[in-house]
Amino acid sequence: MDLLNKIFIAPFVDMVAAPDFLMQVLWEGLVSGVLYSLIALGFVLIFRSSRIFNFAQGIMVVFAALTLVGLHEMGVPAWISVALTLAVMFGLAVSIERIVLRPLVGQPDIILFMATIGITLFLIGLGEIIFGGENKQMITSELGIPTGDIVLEPFGGLLILQHIDITAVLVAAALVVSLLLFLNKTRMGRAIRALGDDHQAALSVGISLQTIWVLVWFIAGIIALVTGIAWGSRAGVSFALEVIAYKALPVLMLGGLESIQGAIIGGLMIGMLEKMFEIYWGAPLLGGNTESWFAYVLALVVLLFRPQGLFGEKIIERV
């Protein structure tokens, strides 16, 4: 009976008894979820346009953040460092398309996936050679990101909102809205969507595969930079950020590998649910540290009942 109480009754009693603490938990989960969604968007865009599962998206987050910090350490002003980092990510996109992807056109999907693993290992080695392996501090104040907090008192309690987290949520939301407008309202955006819907039909009407590949890898680079700045401001810049980036994998399994909507909603769901589970169930029942695996278990449960994810299209094959 005590176990059942801890599972089905006590957590909800705690939520009602301390609604301000519940709001704090949900806020922190929301911030994490927004960043998970951003990383997942990078995966989805590349997969939709090329059918390549980009294993390198995690290290791209680290490489972009390290490049930004490294340039600033060399004496380059903060916002010029941002512009130069974007130029580096564009050069990386062009290089990947020319050197890696173009020669592998028509090869099995597993070959392309293995190529992205090779890109990951190359960027890890390159990053360590250029920037070293030690932890670095994100140039938060130099970029004008506020570092204070806002203290609220909902329900007579206490709710603390860090300015860094608020900025991350607002910037991420603006980036997502801009990306959706780009995909739905511009010619190149519609070309990306067309390529994702039907490769052969898109190529037959003159859409350049090479151009789209460079574009989506560059967009993934922009997403990686924004994510790297946000995560780096919270936890520092190191190769450990790559592990955080792989939280996007259960987001993709939950939302669907080709669904932009699924990447956004799935990220928010996982961010908030894993935080709530950690506080109200994980710590009392399992001693904590459930955030490292909860998202993967949740995604696995969803896949058992809906293999294409919550927002993926169900594939029907007729024979």
PDB file of C-alpha atoms in Angstrom:
ATOM      1  CA  MET A   1       0.000   0.000   0.000  1.00  0.00           C
ATOM      2  CA  ASP A   2       2.856   2.375   0.727  1.00  0.00           C
ATOM      3  CA  LEU A   3       4.260   1.824  -2.764  1.00  0.00           C
ATOM      4  CA  LEU A   4       0.879   2.457  -4.369  1.00  0.00           C
ATOM      5  CA  ASN A   5       0.524   5.633  -2.328  1.00  0.00           C
ATOM      6  CA  LYS A   6       3.921   6.887  -3.534  1.00  0.00           C
ATOM      7  CA  ILE A   7       2.974   6.188  -7.152  1.00  0.00           C
ATOM      8  CA  PHE A   8      -0.669   7.221  -7.423  1.00  0.00           C
ATOM      9  CA  ILE A   9      -1.462   9.559  -4.524  1.00  0.00           C
ATOM     10  CA  ALA A  10       1.529  11.287  -2.899  1.00  0.00           C
ATOM     11  CA  PRO A  11       2.875  13.010  -6.072  1.00  0.00           C
ATOM     12  CA  PHE A  12      -0.460  14.637  -6.824  1.00  0.00           C
ATOM     13  CA  VAL A  13      -0.953  15.645  -3.202  1.00  0.00           C
ATOM     14  CA  ASP A  14       2.479  17.326  -3.338  1.00  0.00           C
ATOM     15  CA  MET A  15       1.518  19.155  -6.550  1.00  0.00           C
ATOM     16  CA  VAL A  16      -1.662  20.534  -4.994  1.00  0.00           C
ATOM     17  CA  ALA A  17       0.053  21.379  -1.698  1.00  0.00           C
ATOM     18  CA  ALA A  18       2.841  23.391  -3.374  1.00  0.00           C
ATOM     19  CA  PRO A  19       1.560  24.768  -6.707  1.00  0.00           C
ATOM     20  CA  ASP A  20       4.366  27.338  -6.846  1.00  0.00           C
ATOM     21  CA  PHE A  21       6.959  24.533  -6.762  1.00  0.00           C
ATOM     22  CA  LEU A  22       5.024  22.682  -9.486  1.00  0.00           C
ATOM     23  CA  MET A  23       5.203  25.840 -11.621  1.00  0.00           C
ATOM     24  CA  GLN A  24       8.971  26.004 -11.034  1.00  0.00           C
ATOM     25  CA  VAL A  25       9.354  22.381 -12.125  1.00  0.00           C
ATOM     26  CA  LEU A  26       7.221  22.945 -15.233  1.00  0.00           C
ATOM     27  CA  TRP A  27       9.168  26.093 -16.135  1.00  0.00           C
ATOM     28  CA  GLU A  28      12.522  24.360 -15.908  1.00  0.00           C
ATOM     29  CA  GLY A  29      11.138  21.473 -17.945  1.00  0.00           C
ATOM     30  CA  LEU A  30       9.807  23.918 -20.535  1.00  0.00           C
ATOM     31  CA  VAL A  31      13.232  25.527 -20.954  1.00  0.00           C
ATOM     32  CA  SER A  32      14.894  22.136 -21.459  1.00  0.00           C
ATOM     33  CA  GLY A  33      12.097  21.058 -23.788  1.00  0.00           C
ATOM     34  CA  VAL A  34      12.495  24.115 -26.012  1.00  0.00           C
ATOM     35  CA  LEU A  35      16.188  23.352 -26.448  1.00  0.00           C
ATOM     36  CA  TYR A  36      15.468  19.663 -27.127  1.00  0.00           C
ATOM     37  CA  SER A  37      12.993  20.775 -29.802  1.00  0.00           C
ATOM     38  CA  LEU A  38      15.602  22.972 -31.454  1.00  0.00           C
ATOM     39  CA  ILE A  39      18.101  20.141 -31.737  1.00  0.00           C
ATOM     40  CA  ALA A  40      15.402  17.776 -32.997  1.00  0.00           C
ATOM     41  CA  LEU A  41      14.496  20.280 -35.713  1.00  0.00           C
ATOM     42  CA  GLY A  42      18.037  20.011 -37.073  1.00  0.00           C
ATOM     43  CA  PHE A  43      17.647  16.234 -37.333  1.00  0.00           C
ATOM     44  CA  VAL A  44      14.196  16.491 -38.960  1.00  0.00           C
ATOM     45  CA  LEU A  45      15.171  19.042 -41.612  1.00  0.00           C
ATOM     46  CA  ILE A  46      18.149  17.029 -42.812  1.00  0.00           C
ATOM     47  CA  PHE A  47      16.233  13.745 -42.780  1.00  0.00           C
ATOM     48  CA  ARG A  48      13.262  15.196 -44.686  1.00  0.00           C
ATOM     49  CA  SER A  49      15.440  16.619 -47.438  1.00  0.00           C
ATOM     50  CA  SER A  50      17.985  13.828 -47.840  1.00  0.00           C
ATOM     51  CA  ARG A  51      16.781  10.750 -45.913  1.00  0.00           C
ATOM     52  CA  ILE A  52      20.015  11.019 -43.911  1.00  0.00           C
ATOM     53  CA  PHE A  53      19.867  10.569 -40.158  1.00  0.00           C
ATOM     54  CA  ASN A  54      22.443  13.162 -39.127  1.00  0.00           C
ATOM     55  CA  PHE A  55      24.334  11.622 -36.226  1.00  0.00           C
ATOM     56  CA  ALA A  56      26.623  14.687 -36.299  1.00  0.00           C
ATOM     57  CA  GLN A  57      23.958  17.155 -35.099  1.00  0.00           C
ATOM     58  CA  GLY A  58      25.110  16.810 -31.488  1.00  0.00           C
ATOM     59  CA  ILE A  59      28.750  17.593 -32.202  1.00  0.00           C
ATOM     60  CA  MET A  60      27.666  20.467 -34.455  1.00  0.00           C
ATOM     61  CA  VAL A  61      26.163  22.106 -31.341  1.00  0.00           C
ATOM     62  CA  VAL A  62      29.494  21.714 -29.539  1.00  0.00           C
ATOM     63  CA  PHE A  63      31.593  22.810 -32.531  1.00  0.00           C
ATOM     64  CA  ALA A  64      29.507  25.946 -33.109  1.00  0.00           C
ATOM     65  CA  ALA A  65      29.708  26.954 -29.441  1.00  0.00           C
ATOM     66  CA  LEU A  66      33.457  26.262 -29.278  1.00  0.00           C
ATOM     67  CA  THR A  67      34.039  28.274 -32.460  1.00  0.00           C
ATOM     68  CA  LEU A  68      32.143  31.242 -31.047  1.00  0.00           C
ATOM     69  CA  VAL A  69      34.018  31.194 -27.739  1.00  0.00           C
ATOM     70  CA  GLY A  70      37.338  30.475 -29.431  1.00  0.00           C
ATOM     71  CA  LEU A  71      37.022  33.429 -31.805  1.00  0.00           C
ATOM     72  CA  HIS A  72      36.189  35.735 -28.914  1.00  0.00           C
ATOM     73  CA  GLU A  73      39.229  34.483 -26.981  1.00  0.00           C
ATOM     74  CA  MET A  74      41.331  35.492 -29.996  1.00  0.00           C
ATOM     75  CA  GLY A  75      40.150  39.084 -29.538  1.00  0.00           C
ATOM     76  CA  VAL A  76      37.245  39.141 -32.001  1.00  0.00           C
ATOM     77  CA  PRO A  77      34.245  41.175 -30.710  1.00  0.00           C
ATOM     78  CA  ALA A  78      31.290  39.070 -29.594  1.00  0.00           C
ATOM     79  CA  TRP A  79      28.791  39.787 -32.360  1.00  0.00           C
ATOM     80  CA  ILE A  80      31.441  39.652 -35.063  1.00  0.00           C
ATOM     81  CA  SER A  81      32.341  36.253 -33.611  1.00  0.00           C
ATOM     82  CA  VAL A  82      28.706  35.216 -34.087  1.00  0.00           C
ATOM     83  CA  ALA A  83      28.812  36.292 -37.743  1.00  0.00           C
ATOM     84  CA  LEU A  84      32.111  34.501 -38.326  1.00  0.00           C
ATOM     85  CA  THR A  85      30.769  31.367 -36.618  1.00  0.00           C
ATOM     86  CA  LEU A  86      27.798  31.396 -38.976  1.00  0.00           C
ATOM     87  CA  ALA A  87      30.253  31.692 -41.869  1.00  0.00           C
ATOM     88  CA  VAL A  88      32.152  28.686 -40.487  1.00  0.00           C
ATOM     89  CA  MET A  89      28.926  26.669 -40.251  1.00  0.00           C
ATOM     90  CA  PHE A  90      28.076  27.609 -43.846  1.00  0.00           C
ATOM     91  CA  GLY A  91      31.541  26.510 -44.943  1.00  0.00           C
ATOM     92  CA  LEU A  92      31.017  23.275 -43.038  1.00  0.00           C
ATOM     93  CA  ALA A  93      27.687  22.720 -44.820  1.00  0.00           C
ATOM     94  CA  VAL A  94      29.275  23.270 -48.240  1.00  0.00           C
ATOM     95  CA  SER A  95      32.200  20.999 -47.385  1.00  0.00           C
ATOM     96  CA  ILE A  96      29.942  18.195 -46.163  1.00  0.00           C
ATOM     97  CA  GLU A  97      27.837  18.381 -49.324  1.00  0.00           C
ATOM     98  CA  ARG A  98      30.816  18.514 -51.699  1.00  0.00           C
ATOM     99  CA  ILE A  99      33.200  16.073 -49.999  1.00  0.00           C
ATOM    100  CA  VAL A 100      30.912  13.614 -48.230  1.00  0.00           C
ATOM    101  CA  LEU A 101      27.357  13.598 -49.552  1.00  0.00           C
ATOM    102  CA  ARG A 102      27.732  14.242 -53.283  1.00  0.00           C
ATOM    103  CA  PRO A 103      29.963  11.181 -53.893  1.00  0.00           C
ATOM    104  CA  LEU A 104      27.503   9.021 -51.928  1.00  0.00           C
ATOM    105  CA  VAL A 105      24.333   9.910 -53.866  1.00  0.00           C
ATOM    106  CA  GLY A 106      22.357   6.750 -54.506  1.00  0.00           C
ATOM    107  CA  GLN A 107      24.126   4.705 -51.849  1.00  0.00           C
ATOM    108  CA  PRO A 108      22.131   2.767 -49.211  1.00  0.00           C
ATOM    109  CA  ASP A 109      20.871   4.747 -46.224  1.00  0.00           C
ATOM    110  CA  ILE A 110      23.209   2.915 -43.856  1.00  0.00           C
ATOM    111  CA  ILE A 111      26.222   4.197 -45.823  1.00  0.00           C
ATOM    112  CA  LEU A 112      25.038   7.790 -45.467  1.00  0.00           C
ATOM    113  CA  PHE A 113      24.376   7.262 -41.765  1.00  0.00           C
ATOM    114  CA  MET A 114      27.899   5.892 -41.298  1.00  0.00           C
ATOM    115  CA  ALA A 115      29.205   8.952 -43.149  1.00  0.00           C
ATOM    116  CA  THR A 116      27.615  11.230 -40.532  1.00  0.00           C
ATOM    117  CA  ILE A 117      29.347   9.192 -37.809  1.00  0.00           C
ATOM    118  CA  GLY A 118      32.601   9.877 -39.653  1.00  0.00           C
ATOM    119  CA  ILE A 119      31.734  13.596 -39.701  1.00  0.00           C
ATOM    120  CA  THR A 120      31.127  13.429 -35.944  1.00  0.00           C
ATOM    121  CA  LEU A 121      34.524  11.886 -35.230  1.00  0.00           C
ATOM    122  CA  PHE A 122      36.248  14.350 -37.553  1.00  0.00           C
ATOM    123  CA  LEU A 123      34.642  17.366 -35.847  1.00  0.00           C
ATOM    124  CA  ILE A 124      35.522  16.008 -32.402  1.00  0.00           C
ATOM    125  CA  GLY A 125      39.167  15.664 -33.418  1.00  0.00           C
ATOM    126  CA  LEU A 126      39.238  19.034 -35.193  1.00  0.00           C
ATOM    127  CA  GLY A 127      37.597  20.762 -32.238  1.00  0.00           C
ATOM    128  CA  GLU A 128      40.079  19.283 -29.762  1.00  0.00           C
ATOM    129  CA  ILE A 129      43.043  20.268 -31.949  1.00  0.00           C
ATOM    130  CA  ILE A 130      41.875  23.851 -32.418  1.00  0.00           C
ATOM    131  CA  PHE A 131      40.140  24.617 -29.117  1.00  0.00           C
ATOM    132  CA  GLY A 132      41.472  22.018 -26.692  1.00  0.00           C
ATOM    133  CA  GLY A 133      39.387  19.741 -24.491  1.00  0.00           C
ATOM    134  CA  GLU A 134      38.931  21.918 -21.407  1.00  0.00           C
ATOM    135  CA  ASN A 135      35.627  23.423 -20.339  1.00  0.00           C
ATOM    136  CA  LYS A 136      35.027  27.019 -21.470  1.00  0.00           C
ATOM    137  CA  GLN A 137      32.632  29.744 -20.389  1.00  0.00           C
ATOM    138  CA  MET A 138      30.040  31.011 -22.833  1.00  0.00           C
ATOM    139  CA  ILE A 139      30.370  34.733 -23.591  1.00  0.00           C
ATOM    140  CA  THR A 140      26.941  35.414 -22.126  1.00  0.00           C
ATOM    141  CA  SER A 141      27.366  39.010 -20.938  1.00  0.00           C
ATOM    142  CA  GLU A 142      29.394  39.960 -24.042  1.00  0.00           C
ATOM    143  CA  LEU A 143      26.418  38.952 -26.195  1.00  0.00           C
ATOM    144  CA  GLY A 144      24.119  41.111 -24.094  1.00  0.00           C
ATOM    145  CA  ILE A 145      22.255  38.155 -22.570  1.00  0.00           C
ATOM    146  CA  PRO A 146      20.929  39.189 -19.129  1.00  0.00           C
ATOM    147  CA  THR A 147      22.086  37.074 -16.211  1.00  0.00           C
ATOM    148  CA  GLY A 148      19.791  38.098 -13.362  1.00  0.00           C
ATOM    149  CA  ASP A 149      16.454  36.612 -12.377  1.00  0.00           C
ATOM    150  CA  ILE A 150      12.827  37.501 -11.824  1.00  0.00           C
ATOM    151  CA  VAL A 151      11.221  36.488  -8.527  1.00  0.00           C
ATOM    152  CA  LEU A 152       7.463  35.938  -8.536  1.00  0.00           C
ATOM    153  CA  GLU A 153       5.153  34.899  -5.713  1.00  0.00           C
ATOM    154  CA  PRO A 154       2.311  32.843  -7.200  1.00  0.00           C
ATOM    155  CA  PHE A 155      -0.132  31.330  -4.681  1.00  0.00           C
ATOM    156  CA  GLY A 156       1.882  33.009  -1.938  1.00  0.00           C
ATOM    157  CA  GLY A 157       4.932  30.891  -2.807  1.00  0.00           C
ATOM    158  CA  LEU A 158       8.112  31.464  -4.789  1.00  0.00           C
ATOM    159  CA  LEU A 159       8.879  31.173  -8.506  1.00  0.00           C
ATOM    160  CA  ILE A 160      12.321  32.132  -9.860  1.00  0.00           C
ATOM    161  CA  LEU A 161      12.764  32.746 -13.584  1.00  0.00           C
ATOM    162  CA  GLN A 162      16.362  33.117 -14.732  1.00  0.00           C
ATOM    163  CA  HIS A 163      16.862  35.798 -17.388  1.00  0.00           C
ATOM    164  CA  ILE A 164      19.086  33.386 -19.331  1.00  0.00           C
ATOM    165  CA  ASP A 165      16.237  30.867 -19.492  1.00  0.00           C
ATOM    166  CA  ILE A 166      13.686  33.494 -20.525  1.00  0.00           C
ATOM    167  CA  THR A 167      16.008  34.698 -23.274  1.00  0.00           C
ATOM    168  CA  ALA A 168      16.594  31.121 -24.472  1.00  0.00           C
ATOM    169  CA  VAL A 169      12.861  30.440 -24.688  1.00  0.00           C
ATOM    170  CA  LEU A 170      12.125  33.694 -26.536  1.00  0.00           C
ATOM    171  CA  VAL A 171      14.998  33.304 -29.006  1.00  0.00           C
ATOM    172  CA  ALA A 172      14.138  29.646 -29.621  1.00  0.00           C
ATOM    173  CA  ALA A 173      10.477  30.516 -30.191  1.00  0.00           C
ATOM    174  CA  ALA A 174      11.459  33.285 -32.621  1.00  0.00           C
ATOM    175  CA  LEU A 175      13.766  30.885 -34.469  1.00  0.00           C
ATOM    176  CA  VAL A 176      11.055  28.226 -34.749  1.00  0.00           C
ATOM    177  CA  VAL A 177       8.496  30.759 -36.033  1.00  0.00           C
ATOM    178  CA  SER A 178      11.038  32.115 -38.544  1.00  0.00           C
ATOM    179  CA  LEU A 179      11.825  28.589 -39.706  1.00  0.00           C
ATOM    180  CA  LEU A 180       8.154  27.723 -40.166  1.00  0.00           C
ATOM    181  CA  LEU A 181       7.580  30.934 -42.131  1.00  0.00           C
ATOM    182  CA  PHE A 182      10.623  30.164 -44.272  1.00  0.00           C
ATOM    183  CA  LEU A 183       9.437  26.622 -45.014  1.00  0.00           C
ATOM    184  CA  ASN A 184       5.869  27.677 -45.818  1.00  0.00           C
ATOM    185  CA  LYS A 185       6.233  31.093 -47.439  1.00  0.00           C
ATOM    186  CA  THR A 186       9.468  31.094 -49.442  1.00  0.00           C
ATOM    187  CA  ARG A 187      10.409  29.365 -52.660  1.00  0.00           C
ATOM    188  CA  MET A 188      13.419  27.592 -51.148  1.00  0.00           C
ATOM    189  CA  GLY A 189      11.353  26.536 -48.151  1.00  0.00           C
ATOM    190  CA  ARG A 190       8.716  24.991 -50.376  1.00  0.00           C
ATOM    191  CA  ALA A 191      11.490  23.252 -52.308  1.00  0.00           C
ATOM    192  CA  ILE A 192      12.737  21.667 -49.068  1.00  0.00           C
ATOM    193  CA  ARG A 193       9.225  20.481 -48.251  1.00  0.00           C
ATOM    194  CA  ALA A 194       8.722  19.151 -51.773  1.00  0.00           C
ATOM    195  CA  LEU A 195      11.970  17.225 -51.602  1.00  0.00           C
ATOM    196  CA  GLY A 196      10.867  15.731 -48.324  1.00  0.00           C
ATOM    197  CA  ASP A 197       7.450  14.725 -49.694  1.00  0.00           C
ATOM    198  CA  ASP A 198       8.674  13.143 -52.934  1.00  0.00           C
ATOM    199  CA  HIS A 199      12.340  13.089 -53.943  1.00  0.00           C
ATOM    200  CA  GLN A 200      11.813  11.956 -57.525  1.00  0.00           C
ATOM    201  CA  ALA A 201       8.978  14.400 -58.264  1.00  0.00           C
ATOM    202  CA  ALA A 202      10.968  17.296 -56.785  1.00  0.00           C
ATOM    203  CA  LEU A 203      14.056  16.467 -58.830  1.00  0.00           C
ATOM    204  CA  SER A 204      11.972  16.106 -61.985  1.00  0.00           C
ATOM    205  CA  VAL A 205      10.806  19.744 -61.755  1.00  0.00           C
ATOM    206  CA  GLY A 206      14.344  21.077 -61.457  1.00  0.00           C
ATOM    207  CA  ILE A 207      14.914  21.347 -57.710  1.00  0.00           C
ATOM    208  CA  SER A 208      18.647  21.136 -57.077  1.00  0.00           C
ATOM    209  CA  LEU A 209      19.470  18.405 -54.597  1.00  0.00           C
ATOM    210  CA  GLN A 210      22.929  19.844 -53.905  1.00  0.00           C
ATOM    211  CA  THR A 211      21.600  23.344 -53.186  1.00  0.00           C
ATOM    212  CA  ILE A 212      18.937  22.035 -50.823  1.00  0.00           C
ATOM    213  CA  TRP A 213      21.468  19.877 -48.986  1.00  0.00           C
ATOM    214  CA  VAL A 214      23.770  22.838 -48.403  1.00  0.00           C
ATOM    215  CA  LEU A 215      20.834  24.951 -47.264  1.00  0.00           C
ATOM    216  CA  VAL A 216      19.425  22.447 -44.758  1.00  0.00           C
ATOM    217  CA  TRP A 217      22.860  21.669 -43.307  1.00  0.00           C
ATOM    218  CA  PHE A 218      23.464  25.411 -42.904  1.00  0.00           C
ATOM    219  CA  ILE A 219      20.069  25.821 -41.192  1.00  0.00           C
ATOM    220  CA  ALA A 220      21.030  22.915 -38.931  1.00  0.00           C
ATOM    221  CA  GLY A 221      24.255  24.831 -38.230  1.00  0.00           C
ATOM    222  CA  ILE A 222      22.297  27.951 -37.256  1.00  0.00           C
ATOM    223  CA  ILE A 223      20.129  25.859 -34.943  1.00  0.00           C
ATOM    224  CA  ALA A 224      23.288  24.285 -33.507  1.00  0.00           C
ATOM    225  CA  LEU A 225      24.785  27.719 -32.770  1.00  0.00           C
ATOM    226  CA  VAL A 226      21.646  29.014 -31.027  1.00  0.00           C
ATOM    227  CA  THR A 227      21.383  25.801 -29.015  1.00  0.00           C
ATOM    228  CA  GLY A 228      25.079  25.919 -28.149  1.00  0.00           C
ATOM    229  CA  ILE A 229      24.770  29.486 -26.858  1.00  0.00           C
ATOM    230  CA  ALA A 230      21.699  28.615 -24.772  1.00  0.00           C
ATOM    231  CA  TRP A 231      23.105  25.408 -23.278  1.00  0.00           C
ATOM    232  CA  GLY A 232      26.568  26.915 -22.916  1.00  0.00           C
ATOM    233  CA  SER A 233      25.160  29.831 -20.936  1.00  0.00           C
ATOM    234  CA  ARG A 234      23.607  27.360 -18.507  1.00  0.00           C
ATOM    235  CA  ALA A 235      26.276  24.667 -18.228  1.00  0.00           C
ATOM    236  CA  GLY A 236      29.481  25.909 -19.880  1.00  0.00           C
ATOM    237  CA  VAL A 237      30.929  24.885 -23.229  1.00  0.00           C
ATOM    238  CA  SER A 238      32.568  21.484 -23.490  1.00  0.00           C
ATOM    239  CA  PHE A 239      32.279  18.252 -25.422  1.00  0.00           C
ATOM    240  CA  ALA A 240      29.826  17.078 -22.740  1.00  0.00           C
ATOM    241  CA  LEU A 241      27.192  19.169 -24.545  1.00  0.00           C
ATOM    242  CA  GLU A 242      27.146  16.482 -27.221  1.00  0.00           C
ATOM    243  CA  VAL A 243      25.522  14.095 -24.742  1.00  0.00           C
ATOM    244  CA  ILE A 244      22.795  16.641 -23.979  1.00  0.00           C
ATOM    245  CA  ALA A 245      22.181  17.034 -27.699  1.00  0.00           C
ATOM    246  CA  TYR A 246      21.346  13.358 -28.027  1.00  0.00           C
ATOM    247  CA  LYS A 247      18.262  13.952 -25.894  1.00  0.00           C
ATOM    248  CA  ALA A 248      16.797  14.880 -29.264  1.00  0.00           C
ATOM    249  CA  LEU A 249      16.759  11.179 -30.196  1.00  0.00           C
ATOM    250  CA  PRO A 250      13.794  10.260 -27.966  1.00  0.00           C
ATOM    251  CA  VAL A 251      12.123  13.484 -29.121  1.00  0.00           C
ATOM    252  CA  LEU A 252      12.368  12.196 -32.691  1.00  0.00           C
ATOM    253  CA  MET A 253      11.043   8.771 -31.695  1.00  0.00           C
ATOM    254  CA  LEU A 254       8.168  10.372 -29.818  1.00  0.00           C
ATOM    255  CA  GLY A 255       7.225  13.042 -32.362  1.00  0.00           C
ATOM    256  CA  GLY A 256       8.118  11.290 -35.619  1.00  0.00           C
ATOM    257  CA  LEU A 257      11.305  11.461 -37.632  1.00  0.00           C
ATOM    258  CA  GLU A 258       9.833  13.576 -40.444  1.00  0.00           C
ATOM    259  CA  SER A 259       7.486  15.815 -38.469  1.00  0.00           C
ATOM    260  CA  ILE A 260       8.492  19.394 -37.679  1.00  0.00           C
ATOM    261  CA  GLN A 261       5.369  19.693 -35.542  1.00  0.00           C
ATOM    262  CA  GLY A 262       6.365  16.476 -33.776  1.00  0.00           C
ATOM    263  CA  ALA A 263       9.871  17.791 -33.056  1.00  0.00           C
ATOM    264  CA  ILE A 264       8.450  20.902 -31.389  1.00  0.00           C
ATOM    265  CA  ILE A 265       5.668  19.267 -29.388  1.00  0.00           C
ATOM    266  CA  GLY A 266       7.725  16.159 -28.602  1.00  0.00           C
ATOM    267  CA  GLY A 267      10.569  18.257 -27.217  1.00  0.00           C
ATOM    268  CA  LEU A 268       8.248  20.245 -24.962  1.00  0.00           C
ATOM    269  CA  MET A 269       6.531  17.082 -23.747  1.00  0.00           C
ATOM    270  CA  ILE A 270       9.766  15.292 -22.906  1.00  0.00           C
ATOM    271  CA  GLY A 271      11.299  18.352 -21.251  1.00  0.00           C
ATOM    272  CA  MET A 272       8.398  18.845 -18.861  1.00  0.00           C
ATOM    273  CA  LEU A 273       7.538  15.189 -18.265  1.00  0.00           C
ATOM    274  CA  GLU A 274      11.105  14.130 -17.460  1.00  0.00           C
ATOM    275  CA  LYS A 275      11.440  16.994 -14.966  1.00  0.00           C
ATOM    276  CA  MET A 276       8.116  16.163 -13.295  1.00  0.00           C
ATOM    277  CA  PHE A 277       8.958  12.461 -13.147  1.00  0.00           C
ATOM    278  CA  GLU A 278      12.372  13.203 -11.619  1.00  0.00           C
ATOM    279  CA  ILE A 279      10.931  15.390  -8.853  1.00  0.00           C
ATOM    280  CA  TYR A 280       7.677  13.644  -7.975  1.00  0.00           C
ATOM    281  CA  TRP A 281       8.388   9.984  -8.762  1.00  0.00           C
ATOM    282  CA  GLY A 282      12.071   9.433  -9.505  1.00  0.00           C
ATOM    283  CA  ALA A 283      13.586  10.945  -6.368  1.00  0.00           C
ATOM    284  CA  PRO A 284      11.132   9.402  -3.836  1.00  0.00           C
ATOM    285  CA  LEU A 285      10.984   5.955  -5.460  1.00  0.00           C
ATOM    286  CA  LEU A 286      14.314   5.477  -7.258  1.00  0.00           C
ATOM    287  CA  GLY A 287      16.688   7.864  -5.546  1.00  0.00           C
ATOM    288  CA  GLY A 288      16.769  10.347  -8.433  1.00  0.00           C
ATOM    289  CA  ASN A 289      18.894  10.569 -11.598  1.00  0.00           C
ATOM    290  CA  THR A 290      15.964   9.465 -13.748  1.00  0.00           C
ATOM    291  CA  GLU A 291      16.370  12.321 -16.246  1.00  0.00           C
ATOM    292  CA  SER A 292      19.192  10.405 -17.944  1.00  0.00           C
ATOM    293  CA  TRP A 293      16.863   7.592 -19.063  1.00  0.00           C
ATOM    294  CA  PHE A 294      13.218   8.627 -18.637  1.00  0.00           C
ATOM    295  CA  ALA A 295      12.906  10.150 -22.117  1.00  0.00           C
ATOM    296  CA  TYR A 296      14.190   6.991 -23.796  1.00  0.00           C
ATOM    297  CA  VAL A 297      11.797   4.744 -21.869  1.00  0.00           C
ATOM    298  CA  LEU A 298       8.874   7.047 -22.688  1.00  0.00           C
ATOM    299  CA  ALA A 299       9.793   7.032 -26.385  1.00  0.00           C
ATOM    300  CA  LEU A 300      10.104   3.239 -26.356  1.00  0.00           C
ATOM    301  CA  VAL A 301       6.623   2.870 -24.858  1.00  0.00           C
ATOM    302  CA  VAL A 302       5.194   5.157 -27.557  1.00  0.00           C
ATOM    303  CA  LEU A 303       6.973   3.196 -30.307  1.00  0.00           C
ATOM    304  CA  LEU A 304       5.447  -0.057 -29.079  1.00  0.00           C
ATOM    305  CA  PHE A 305       1.982   1.291 -29.869  1.00  0.00           C
ATOM    306  CA  ARG A 306       2.768   3.772 -32.655  1.00  0.00           C
ATOM    307  CA  PRO A 307       6.048   2.937 -34.432  1.00  0.00           C
ATOM    308  CA  GLN A 308       5.959   6.067 -36.610  1.00  0.00           C
ATOM    309  CA  GLY A 309       5.713   8.353 -33.556  1.00  0.00           C
ATOM    310  CA  LEU A 310       2.806  10.486 -32.401  1.00  0.00           C
ATOM    311  CA  PHE A 311       2.917  12.838 -35.393  1.00  0.00           C
ATOM    312  CA  GLY A 312       4.546  10.648 -38.044  1.00  0.00           C
ATOM    313  CA  GLU A 313       2.572   9.450 -41.040  1.00  0.00           C
ATOM    314  CA  LYS A 314       1.442   5.851 -40.859  1.00  0.00           C
ATOM    315  CA  ILE A 315       2.927   3.851 -43.716  1.00  0.00           C
ATOM    316  CA  ILE A 316       0.515   1.420 -45.395  1.00  0.00           C
ATOM    317  CA  GLU A 317       1.992  -1.106 -47.784  1.00  0.00           C
ATOM    318  CA  ARG A 318      -0.266  -3.103 -50.063  1.00  0.00           C
ATOM    319  CA  VAL A 319       0.852  -6.308 -51.676  1.00  0.00           C
TER     320      VAL A 319
END
